[in-house]
Short mmCIF file of C-alpha atoms in Angstrom, two decimals:
data_model
loop_
_atom_site.label_atom_id
_atom_site.label_comp_id
_atom_site.label_asym_id
_atom_site.label_seq_id
_atom_site.Cartn_x
_atom_site.Cartn_y
_atom_site.Cartn_z
CA UNK G 35 87.11 136.24 94.08
CA UNK G 36 89.84 138.06 93.65
CA UNK G 37 92.41 136.64 96.65
CA UNK G 38 94.29 133.49 97.06
CA UNK G 39 95.61 134.49 100.47
CA UNK G 40 94.30 135.01 104.06
CA UNK G 41 94.49 136.49 107.00
CA UNK G 42 93.13 135.66 110.55
CA UNK G 43 92.36 138.60 112.57
CA UNK G 44 92.34 138.42 116.27
CA UNK G 45 92.96 134.75 117.91
CA UNK G 46 90.37 131.67 118.79
CA UNK G 47 90.51 128.18 119.48
CA UNK G 48 89.51 127.13 115.86
CA UNK G 49 92.18 128.76 113.94
CA UNK G 50 93.73 125.40 112.78
CA UNK G 51 90.38 124.37 111.40
CA UNK G 52 90.31 127.65 109.91
CA UNK G 53 93.22 127.07 108.12
CA UNK G 54 92.84 123.46 107.15
CA UNK G 55 89.62 124.43 105.52
CA UNK G 56 91.50 127.36 103.53
CA UNK G 57 93.74 124.89 102.30
CA UNK G 58 91.13 122.53 101.02
CA UNK G 59 90.03 125.46 98.98
CA UNK G 60 93.51 126.43 97.46
CA UNK G 61 94.02 129.52 99.84
CA UNK G 62 97.32 130.11 101.64
CA UNK G 63 98.17 132.13 104.44
CA UNK G 64 99.54 135.64 104.09
CA UNK G 65 103.22 136.48 104.71
CA UNK G 66 101.22 139.54 106.52
CA UNK G 67 99.62 137.37 109.31
CA UNK G 68 99.73 139.15 112.19
CA UNK G 69 99.97 142.87 110.48
CA UNK G 70 97.61 145.52 112.32
CA UNK G 71 95.91 146.31 108.91
CA UNK G 72 95.23 143.77 105.89
CA UNK G 73 95.44 145.00 102.76
CA UNK G 74 92.73 144.79 100.08
CA UNK G 75 94.47 141.76 98.49
CA UNK G 76 93.86 139.77 101.63
CA UNK G 77 90.88 137.81 102.30
CA UNK G 78 90.25 138.44 105.99
CA UNK G 79 88.66 135.89 108.69
CA UNK G 80 87.35 137.32 111.97
CA UNK G 81 85.94 134.85 114.63
CA UNK G 82 84.48 135.72 118.05
CA UNK G 83 82.01 134.97 120.89
CA UNK G 84 78.72 136.65 120.69
CA UNK G 85 77.76 138.35 123.50
CA UNK G 86 75.25 136.99 125.88
CA UNK G 87 74.69 133.98 123.48
CA UNK G 88 76.01 130.42 122.93
CA UNK G 89 77.20 131.10 119.49
CA UNK G 90 80.21 132.06 117.46
CA UNK G 91 80.05 134.76 114.87
CA UNK G 92 82.71 134.69 111.64
CA UNK G 93 82.73 136.99 109.01
CA UNK G 94 84.97 136.65 105.63
CA UNK G 95 85.80 139.61 104.07
CA UNK G 96 86.90 139.48 100.30
CA UNK G 97 86.72 141.26 97.04
CA UNK G 98 84.48 140.00 94.53
CA UNK G 99 85.15 139.59 90.73
CA UNK G 100 83.82 143.28 90.41
CA UNK G 101 86.71 144.67 92.92
CA UNK G 102 83.71 145.31 95.55
CA UNK G 103 84.56 144.99 98.74
CA UNK G 104 81.96 142.28 100.09
CA UNK G 105 81.47 140.13 103.43
CA UNK G 106 79.87 136.94 103.84
CA UNK G 107 79.24 135.92 107.70
CA UNK G 108 77.96 132.68 109.51
CA UNK G 109 77.00 131.60 112.97
CA UNK G 110 77.70 128.43 114.78
CA UNK G 111 76.00 127.36 117.99
CA UNK G 112 78.78 126.40 120.55
CA UNK G 113 78.31 122.55 121.28
CA UNK G 114 78.93 120.88 124.58
CA UNK G 115 82.10 119.46 123.69
CA UNK G 116 84.95 121.24 121.87
CA UNK G 117 85.17 118.18 119.33
CA UNK G 118 81.43 118.96 118.17
CA UNK G 119 82.23 122.89 118.08
CA UNK G 120 84.93 122.49 115.70
CA UNK G 121 82.99 120.16 113.64
CA UNK G 122 80.21 122.61 113.16
CA UNK G 123 82.88 125.56 112.24
CA UNK G 124 84.37 123.46 109.58
CA UNK G 125 81.36 122.77 108.09
CA UNK G 126 80.24 126.38 108.36
CA UNK G 127 83.64 127.26 106.86
CA UNK G 128 83.34 124.98 104.10
CA UNK G 129 79.93 126.18 102.95
CA UNK G 130 80.96 129.91 102.96
CA UNK G 131 84.06 129.21 101.29
CA UNK G 132 82.05 127.12 98.75
CA UNK G 133 79.79 130.07 97.92
CA UNK G 134 82.80 132.81 98.14
CA UNK G 135 84.97 130.90 95.68
CA UNK G 136 82.39 129.16 93.64
CA UNK G 137 84.95 126.47 93.77
CA UNK G 138 83.69 122.51 94.83
CA UNK G 139 86.82 121.01 96.06
CA UNK G 140 85.61 117.22 95.84
CA UNK G 141 82.92 115.10 97.48
CA UNK G 142 84.54 114.33 100.91
CA UNK G 143 83.18 117.47 102.56
CA UNK G 144 84.96 118.80 105.35
CA UNK G 145 87.13 115.18 105.86
CA UNK G 146 90.93 115.92 105.32
CA UNK G 147 91.81 112.65 107.17
CA UNK G 148 93.09 109.46 106.18
CA UNK G 149 90.32 107.39 107.60
CA UNK G 150 86.58 108.12 106.89
CA UNK G 151 85.52 104.95 107.44
CA UNK G 152 86.27 105.21 111.37
CA UNK G 153 83.43 107.59 111.01
CA UNK G 154 81.28 105.34 109.95
CA UNK G 155 82.10 102.97 112.46
CA UNK G 156 82.19 105.16 115.46
CA UNK G 157 78.51 106.17 114.57
CA UNK G 158 77.63 102.10 114.27
CA UNK G 159 79.36 101.99 117.97
CA UNK G 160 77.03 105.32 119.05
CA UNK G 161 73.92 103.23 117.85
CA UNK G 162 72.89 104.87 114.51
CA UNK G 163 71.27 102.41 112.38
CA UNK G 164 73.31 101.34 109.28
CA UNK G 165 70.58 102.95 106.97
CA UNK G 166 71.09 106.17 108.61
CA UNK G 167 74.94 106.53 108.28
CA UNK G 168 74.71 107.99 104.61
CA UNK G 169 72.56 110.79 105.96
CA UNK G 170 74.67 111.56 109.04
CA UNK G 171 77.72 112.10 107.20
CA UNK G 172 76.17 114.10 104.77
CA UNK G 173 74.97 116.54 107.37
CA UNK G 174 77.63 116.66 109.69
CA UNK G 175 80.72 116.61 107.32
CA UNK G 176 79.26 117.79 103.99
CA UNK G 177 80.15 114.49 102.37
CA UNK G 178 78.63 113.57 99.11
CA UNK G 179 76.07 111.05 99.03
CA UNK G 180 78.15 108.70 96.95
CA UNK G 181 80.87 109.01 99.22
CA UNK G 182 78.63 108.56 102.09
CA UNK G 183 76.80 105.85 100.85
CA UNK G 184 80.46 104.09 99.82
CA UNK G 185 81.38 104.75 103.46
CA UNK G 186 78.35 103.00 105.30
CA UNK G 187 79.00 100.15 102.67
CA UNK G 188 82.17 99.22 103.60
CA UNK G 189 81.86 99.86 107.46
CA UNK G 190 79.07 97.15 107.30
CA UNK G 191 81.18 94.72 105.21
CA UNK G 192 84.09 95.40 107.36
CA UNK G 193 82.43 94.75 110.93
CA UNK G 194 82.16 91.12 111.07
CA UNK G 195 85.94 91.15 110.45
CA UNK G 196 86.59 93.64 113.11
CA UNK G 197 87.30 92.86 117.10
CA UNK G 198 84.34 94.24 118.94
CA UNK G 199 85.16 96.88 121.78
CA UNK G 200 85.65 94.95 125.22
CA UNK G 201 86.85 91.43 124.01
CA UNK G 202 89.89 91.17 126.58
CA UNK G 203 91.77 89.38 123.31
CA UNK G 204 95.60 89.21 122.35
CA UNK G 205 95.15 89.06 118.74
CA UNK G 206 97.76 91.11 116.97
CA UNK G 207 98.88 91.65 113.64
CA UNK G 208 102.85 92.04 112.33
CA UNK G 209 103.86 94.75 109.52
CA UNK G 210 107.81 93.69 108.31
CA UNK G 211 108.96 96.65 105.77
CA UNK G 212 111.78 96.12 103.89
CA UNK G 213 113.09 99.57 102.61
CA UNK G 214 114.54 98.81 99.17
CA UNK G 215 113.01 99.25 95.42
CA UNK G 216 114.86 98.59 92.12
CA UNK G 217 114.04 102.18 91.39
CA UNK G 218 112.16 105.17 92.67
CA UNK G 219 108.87 105.95 90.82
CA UNK G 220 108.50 109.89 90.56
CA UNK G 221 105.27 109.79 92.55
CA UNK G 222 107.10 108.11 95.51
CA UNK G 223 108.61 109.98 98.50
CA UNK G 224 108.79 106.86 100.62
CA UNK G 225 112.20 106.85 102.29
CA UNK G 226 113.52 103.72 100.60
CA UNK G 227 116.63 103.29 98.48
CA UNK G 228 117.84 101.17 95.92
CA UNK G 229 119.73 97.73 97.00
CA UNK G 230 123.19 98.83 98.12
CA UNK G 231 126.26 97.38 96.22
CA UNK G 232 128.10 96.94 99.39
CA UNK G 233 127.47 93.28 100.47
CA UNK G 234 128.61 94.58 104.38
CA UNK G 235 125.80 97.51 104.29
CA UNK G 236 123.05 95.34 103.32
CA UNK G 237 124.46 92.56 105.73
CA UNK G 238 124.08 94.83 108.19
CA UNK G 239 120.55 95.45 107.65
CA UNK G 240 119.50 92.43 107.24
CA UNK G 241 121.39 91.03 110.73
CA UNK G 242 119.27 94.08 112.02
CA UNK G 243 116.15 92.94 110.91
CA UNK G 244 116.61 89.67 111.69
CA UNK G 245 117.02 90.80 115.68
CA UNK G 246 113.97 93.16 115.26
CA UNK G 247 112.27 89.67 114.40
CA UNK G 248 113.88 88.06 117.41
CA UNK G 249 112.96 90.36 119.79
CA UNK G 250 109.10 90.74 118.49
CA UNK G 251 108.92 87.03 118.67
CA UNK G 252 110.13 87.03 122.45
CA UNK G 253 107.04 89.34 122.71
CA UNK G 254 104.64 87.13 121.31
CA UNK G 255 105.89 84.27 123.98
CA UNK G 256 105.76 86.23 126.93
CA UNK G 257 102.29 87.73 126.49
CA UNK G 258 101.00 84.72 124.77
CA UNK G 259 99.95 86.57 121.81
CA UNK G 260 98.03 85.34 118.55
CA UNK G 261 99.61 86.56 115.41
CA UNK G 262 96.35 86.92 112.81
CA UNK G 263 98.06 88.48 109.86
CA UNK G 264 101.37 88.92 108.81
CA UNK G 265 101.86 91.52 105.90
CA UNK G 266 105.67 91.92 104.26
CA UNK G 267 105.83 95.15 102.63
CA UNK G 268 108.29 97.83 101.63
CA UNK G 269 109.57 99.26 99.42
CA UNK G 270 109.99 95.93 97.53
CA UNK G 271 110.74 92.90 99.54
CA UNK G 272 111.78 91.20 96.35
CA UNK G 273 114.20 93.71 95.63
CA UNK G 274 116.64 91.04 97.69
CA UNK G 275 118.70 88.64 95.85
CA UNK G 276 117.11 85.13 95.52
CA UNK G 277 119.24 83.77 98.49
CA UNK G 278 118.94 87.00 101.06
CA UNK G 279 114.83 86.93 100.11
CA UNK G 280 114.72 82.77 101.03
CA UNK G 281 116.18 83.57 104.54
CA UNK G 282 114.00 86.64 105.20
CA UNK G 283 110.84 84.55 104.26
CA UNK G 284 111.87 81.59 106.30
CA UNK G 285 112.64 83.84 109.42
CA UNK G 286 109.24 85.39 108.86
CA UNK G 287 107.58 82.13 108.64
CA UNK G 288 108.92 81.48 111.94
CA UNK G 289 106.00 83.56 113.28
CA UNK G 290 103.50 82.11 111.63
CA UNK G 291 101.01 79.82 113.93
CA UNK G 292 97.93 77.92 113.85
CA UNK G 293 95.89 81.52 114.18
CA UNK G 294 97.47 82.84 111.47
CA UNK G 295 94.72 83.33 108.89
CA UNK G 296 96.62 85.83 106.49
CA UNK G 297 100.29 86.16 105.70
CA UNK G 298 100.91 88.71 102.62
CA UNK G 299 104.17 89.18 100.47
CA UNK G 300 104.31 92.44 98.48
CA UNK G 301 105.67 91.46 95.23
CA UNK G 302 104.73 94.76 93.72
CA UNK G 303 107.71 94.64 91.16
CA UNK G 304 107.54 91.93 88.14
CA UNK G 305 111.11 93.04 87.15
CA UNK G 306 111.92 92.02 90.60
CA UNK G 307 110.60 88.46 90.42
CA UNK G 308 112.64 85.15 89.63
CA UNK G 309 111.34 81.75 89.67
CA UNK G 310 113.48 81.14 93.27
CA UNK G 311 111.55 83.73 94.73
CA UNK G 312 108.15 82.93 93.69
CA UNK G 313 109.01 79.50 94.76
CA UNK G 314 110.11 80.58 98.00
CA UNK G 315 106.86 82.71 98.64
CA UNK G 316 104.87 79.88 97.64
CA UNK G 317 106.61 77.40 100.20
CA UNK G 318 106.70 79.99 102.94
CA UNK G 319 102.76 79.46 103.90
CA UNK G 320 101.73 83.06 102.18
CA UNK G 321 98.17 83.19 101.26
CA UNK G 322 98.47 86.70 99.54
CA UNK G 323 100.52 88.16 97.25
CA UNK G 324 100.66 91.68 95.61
CA UNK G 325 101.88 92.25 91.95
CA UNK G 326 101.21 95.80 91.27
CA UNK G 327 101.88 97.04 87.82
CA UNK G 328 100.23 100.69 88.59
CA UNK G 329 99.69 101.12 84.72
CA UNK G 330 99.44 98.74 81.99
CA UNK G 331 100.60 101.31 79.73
CA UNK G 332 104.15 100.76 78.63
CA UNK G 333 104.46 104.82 77.63
CA UNK G 334 103.46 105.47 81.45
CA UNK G 335 105.79 102.79 82.97
CA UNK G 336 108.40 104.40 81.12
CA UNK G 337 107.40 107.76 82.36
CA UNK G 338 107.30 106.89 85.67
CA UNK G 339 110.37 105.05 86.36
CA UNK G 340 109.47 101.51 86.41
CA UNK G 341 111.95 99.24 84.51
CA UNK G 342 109.52 96.55 83.56
CA UNK G 343 106.94 96.08 80.74
CA UNK G 344 103.48 95.16 80.75
CA UNK G 345 104.21 91.71 79.21
CA UNK G 346 106.29 91.40 82.46
CA UNK G 347 103.08 91.77 84.68
CA UNK G 348 101.55 89.20 82.66
CA UNK G 349 104.17 86.95 83.13
CA UNK G 350 104.50 87.17 86.93
CA UNK G 351 100.89 86.86 87.47
CA UNK G 352 100.80 83.87 85.24
CA UNK G 353 103.51 82.35 87.13
CA UNK G 354 101.49 82.94 90.77
CA UNK G 355 98.47 81.20 89.28
CA UNK G 356 100.51 78.12 89.14
CA UNK G 357 99.96 78.10 93.08
CA UNK G 358 96.07 78.11 93.43
CA UNK G 359 96.03 78.63 96.95
CA UNK G 360 97.64 82.36 96.57
CA UNK G 361 95.42 85.04 96.26
CA UNK G 362 96.52 87.38 93.94
CA UNK G 363 95.96 91.31 94.14
CA UNK G 364 96.82 94.17 91.61
CA UNK G 365 97.04 97.69 92.30
CA UNK G 366 96.92 100.55 89.73
CA UNK G 367 96.62 104.13 90.15
CA UNK G 368 94.15 106.92 88.41
CA UNK G 369 95.90 110.29 87.43
CA UNK G 370 99.40 109.39 86.55
CA UNK G 371 101.05 111.74 84.16
CA UNK G 372 100.44 111.87 80.65
CA UNK G 373 97.52 109.35 81.27
CA UNK G 374 93.89 109.94 79.91
CA UNK G 375 90.87 108.14 80.74
CA UNK G 376 90.88 105.68 77.67
CA UNK G 377 94.48 104.53 79.01
CA UNK G 378 92.94 103.70 82.17
CA UNK G 379 90.22 102.12 80.49
CA UNK G 380 92.68 99.96 78.51
CA UNK G 381 94.82 99.38 81.68
CA UNK G 382 91.50 98.03 83.26
CA UNK G 383 90.75 95.66 80.42
CA UNK G 384 94.39 94.48 80.57
CA UNK G 385 94.05 93.96 84.68
CA UNK G 386 90.46 92.18 84.26
CA UNK G 387 92.22 89.43 81.55
CA UNK G 388 94.45 88.32 84.42
CA UNK G 389 91.14 87.53 86.51
CA UNK G 390 93.18 88.86 90.01
CA UNK G 391 91.16 88.05 93.17
CA UNK G 392 91.45 91.56 94.29
CA UNK G 393 92.42 94.87 93.62
CA UNK G 394 93.83 98.32 94.74
CA UNK G 395 92.48 101.64 93.12
CA UNK G 396 95.05 104.49 94.06
CA UNK G 397 94.81 108.12 93.43
CA UNK G 398 97.63 109.82 92.53
CA UNK G 399 99.02 111.79 95.80
CA UNK G 400 101.53 114.63 95.02
CA UNK G 401 103.90 113.97 98.02
CA UNK G 402 106.26 116.05 99.07
CA UNK G 403 109.79 115.00 98.18
CA UNK G 404 108.75 113.16 94.95
CA UNK G 405 110.03 113.93 91.84
CA UNK G 406 106.46 115.07 90.70
CA UNK G 407 106.72 117.88 93.28
CA UNK G 408 110.25 118.78 92.86
CA UNK G 409 109.94 118.79 88.97
CA UNK G 410 106.51 119.76 88.65
CA UNK G 411 107.07 121.21 85.22
CA UNK G 412 108.01 117.86 83.31
CA UNK G 413 105.06 116.23 84.11
CA UNK G 414 101.47 116.80 82.59
CA UNK G 415 99.17 115.56 85.33
CA UNK G 416 95.19 114.88 84.12
CA UNK G 417 92.59 117.31 85.38
CA UNK G 418 90.50 116.24 88.44
CA UNK G 419 87.70 115.81 86.44
CA UNK G 420 89.07 112.72 84.40
CA UNK G 421 90.70 111.62 87.45
CA UNK G 422 87.11 111.22 88.99
CA UNK G 423 85.87 109.56 85.60
CA UNK G 424 88.95 106.93 85.44
CA UNK G 425 88.30 106.16 89.35
CA UNK G 426 84.61 105.57 88.12
CA UNK G 427 85.91 103.42 85.27
CA UNK G 428 87.89 101.27 87.67
CA UNK G 429 84.74 100.93 90.16
CA UNK G 430 82.95 99.47 87.09
CA UNK G 431 85.22 97.30 86.07
CA UNK G 432 85.94 95.82 89.67
CA UNK G 433 82.17 95.20 90.08
CA UNK G 434 82.29 93.23 86.24
CA UNK G 435 85.07 90.93 88.10
CA UNK G 436 82.67 90.50 91.07
CA UNK G 437 84.40 92.39 93.62
CA UNK G 438 83.02 94.54 96.33
CA UNK G 439 84.98 97.40 98.08
CA UNK G 440 86.04 96.31 101.30
CA UNK G 441 88.68 99.33 102.58
CA UNK G 442 89.12 102.82 101.89
CA UNK G 443 91.51 105.67 103.03
CA UNK G 444 92.63 108.68 102.10
CA UNK G 445 95.86 110.90 101.41
CA UNK G 446 96.95 114.39 101.39
CA UNK G 447 96.98 116.30 98.14
CA UNK G 448 95.50 113.73 96.30
CA UNK G 449 94.26 114.47 92.63
CA UNK G 450 90.64 115.49 92.71
CA UNK G 451 90.79 115.17 96.34
CA UNK G 452 89.53 111.48 96.05
CA UNK G 453 90.30 108.37 97.77
CA UNK G 454 92.30 105.02 97.64
CA UNK G 455 89.77 101.96 97.35
CA UNK G 456 90.45 98.11 98.12
CA UNK G 457 88.06 95.75 95.98
CA UNK G 458 88.07 92.09 96.52
CA UNK G 459 85.81 89.23 95.71
CA UNK G 460 84.23 87.70 98.54
CA UNK G 461 86.84 86.03 100.73
CA UNK G 462 89.86 87.51 99.03
CA UNK G 463 89.55 90.77 101.39
CA UNK G 464 92.60 91.63 102.89
CA UNK G 465 92.05 91.62 106.81
CA UNK G 466 95.49 93.75 107.47
CA UNK G 467 94.37 96.56 105.39
CA UNK G 468 91.13 96.85 107.05
CA UNK G 469 93.03 96.22 110.68
CA UNK G 470 95.84 99.17 109.58
CA UNK G 471 93.41 101.57 108.78
CA UNK G 472 90.51 100.95 111.35
CA UNK G 473 92.91 100.84 113.96
CA UNK G 474 91.01 98.21 116.44
CA UNK G 475 93.77 95.51 116.57
CA UNK G 476 97.30 95.95 117.92
CA UNK G 477 99.96 96.20 114.63
CA UNK G 478 103.66 95.50 115.84
CA UNK G 479 105.98 97.09 113.25
CA UNK G 480 109.38 95.67 112.38
CA UNK G 481 111.90 97.37 110.25
CA UNK G 482 112.60 101.07 109.18
CA UNK G 483 109.72 103.14 108.86
CA UNK G 484 107.23 100.72 110.68
CA UNK G 485 104.84 101.72 113.05
CA UNK G 486 104.08 99.85 116.06
CA UNK G 487 100.22 100.72 117.12
CA UNK G 488 99.15 99.47 120.58
CA UNK G 489 95.52 99.01 120.50
CA UNK G 490 93.76 98.67 124.10
CA UNK G 491 90.98 96.03 122.87
CA UNK G 492 88.99 97.29 125.74
CA UNK G 493 88.82 100.45 124.71
CA UNK G 494 90.33 100.96 121.37
CA UNK G 495 92.61 103.41 123.03
CA UNK G 496 95.88 103.80 120.74
CA UNK G 497 99.36 104.17 121.31
CA UNK G 498 102.32 104.55 118.91
CA UNK G 499 106.08 104.22 118.33
CA UNK G 500 108.10 104.59 115.45
CA UNK G 501 110.96 103.07 113.74
CA UNK G 502 113.30 105.17 112.01
CA UNK G 503 112.76 106.06 108.39
CA UNK G 504 116.24 106.34 107.47
CA UNK G 505 117.89 102.59 106.94
CA UNK G 506 121.42 103.82 108.81
CA UNK G 507 119.54 105.23 111.70
CA UNK G 508 117.30 102.20 112.05
CA UNK G 509 120.28 99.88 112.05
CA UNK G 510 122.53 101.88 114.34
CA UNK G 511 120.01 103.06 116.94
CA UNK G 512 117.73 99.54 116.76
CA UNK G 513 117.90 98.59 120.43
CA UNK G 514 116.52 102.32 121.20
CA UNK G 515 113.46 101.20 118.96
CA UNK G 516 113.22 97.84 120.49
CA UNK G 517 113.46 99.31 123.98
CA UNK G 518 110.38 101.51 123.43
CA UNK G 519 108.19 99.11 121.44
CA UNK G 520 108.68 96.67 124.11
CA UNK G 521 107.69 99.46 126.99
CA UNK G 522 104.50 100.21 124.92
CA UNK G 523 103.64 96.46 124.58
CA UNK G 524 104.63 95.29 127.91
CA UNK G 525 102.63 98.25 129.63
CA UNK G 526 99.64 97.25 127.76
CA UNK G 527 99.64 93.19 127.92
CA UNK G 528 100.23 93.37 131.78
CA UNK G 529 97.25 95.36 132.27
CA UNK G 530 95.11 93.27 129.99
#
């Protein structure tokens, strides 16, 4: 096929689904969308009802490699619900585009969302037996056998840890976001910032965060909520100075109760750690930390903008190992610029030598606003096939370390159209990671860019409100965000 642009002729309720599948195959909408007569340089898609039939017919017209006009067509039976019809349209389009382009966009079929494991849970909710879930995901979404089996296995592992529908419970989790980092990595688009040099600016943020925490404390008391997990992330929370970090940890510790089973603090950047901060974490009641080298290749660390050495990672993990009650997680990224499959193998060898309790293997995502997008010519990215081999190598090392996959999520524009997977030794799974992905328990967000997800435990109906991503806006409009969150949560718990 010669074209890389498309035009949808006419209009249908399924145009957004067609566009999504086109994006999956690297096809972009033509600037001439809406023209009466498409040109020969554009692939065209026509969708229309079949008269006297409960079917949709769509035709894709294109020019083949010999520049010959060609058409492919498909028919989809309209289902009882709009959602099922849209699913069928996406699957049919995906199959046709694979045939037309000769391109396989990856193992997740038509799925483009962040949370594919939710589909496996929905199938379980609807009475599908676990053994039948892989076949259902393959049939309904074109997911590969490997990924469908992985999804089913993760859902089954999560099932005992998740709330059940209809339970009138008041368990919640808390997320506290600290937006500062020592430096910005080239793949990052998070709306964070370096630690401000002006102590007044930093103090204004810390005061706002303290007020945010206090408001959540009042909500917890008012509605007799039980805090099950706390996650302190960012950014890099340990970017704060020793004194400010100790004060923050003390403030957060006041939210811990007898019902709290997990308290995680991200200590992702080894160059931000000090003995005092590690001691603060150890005495805070935190049960889990995350040390995130992303790579154990010094050339890569330098290339991506991380001001620490591989040896710093070894030292940080070694220091945390002095506190046996703390579970240590590590993060790595497959697909970083300039890396090879052998680099990933060497990284995993070094990670395995540190014997972490859990491991999250990310796939590089090309995020809008990151230097990888704004300056793409500066970076040599591994091919999709190499990235998939890197992920396979990481999975093999995780298995050798006695870990099993326990949560999974995806992002747009991931290398190889793959996924992020969390692995853990039995008993070291991060419950917060499961809850934030599967959205079956209320998560209360505190800090810039934090999201509050209010989940009705009887129905799993979800409503959300959002804090500003920009730090200055968060500080100046905090009362507005507090009011929105209070209204949302008061409304939920007044009726449950």
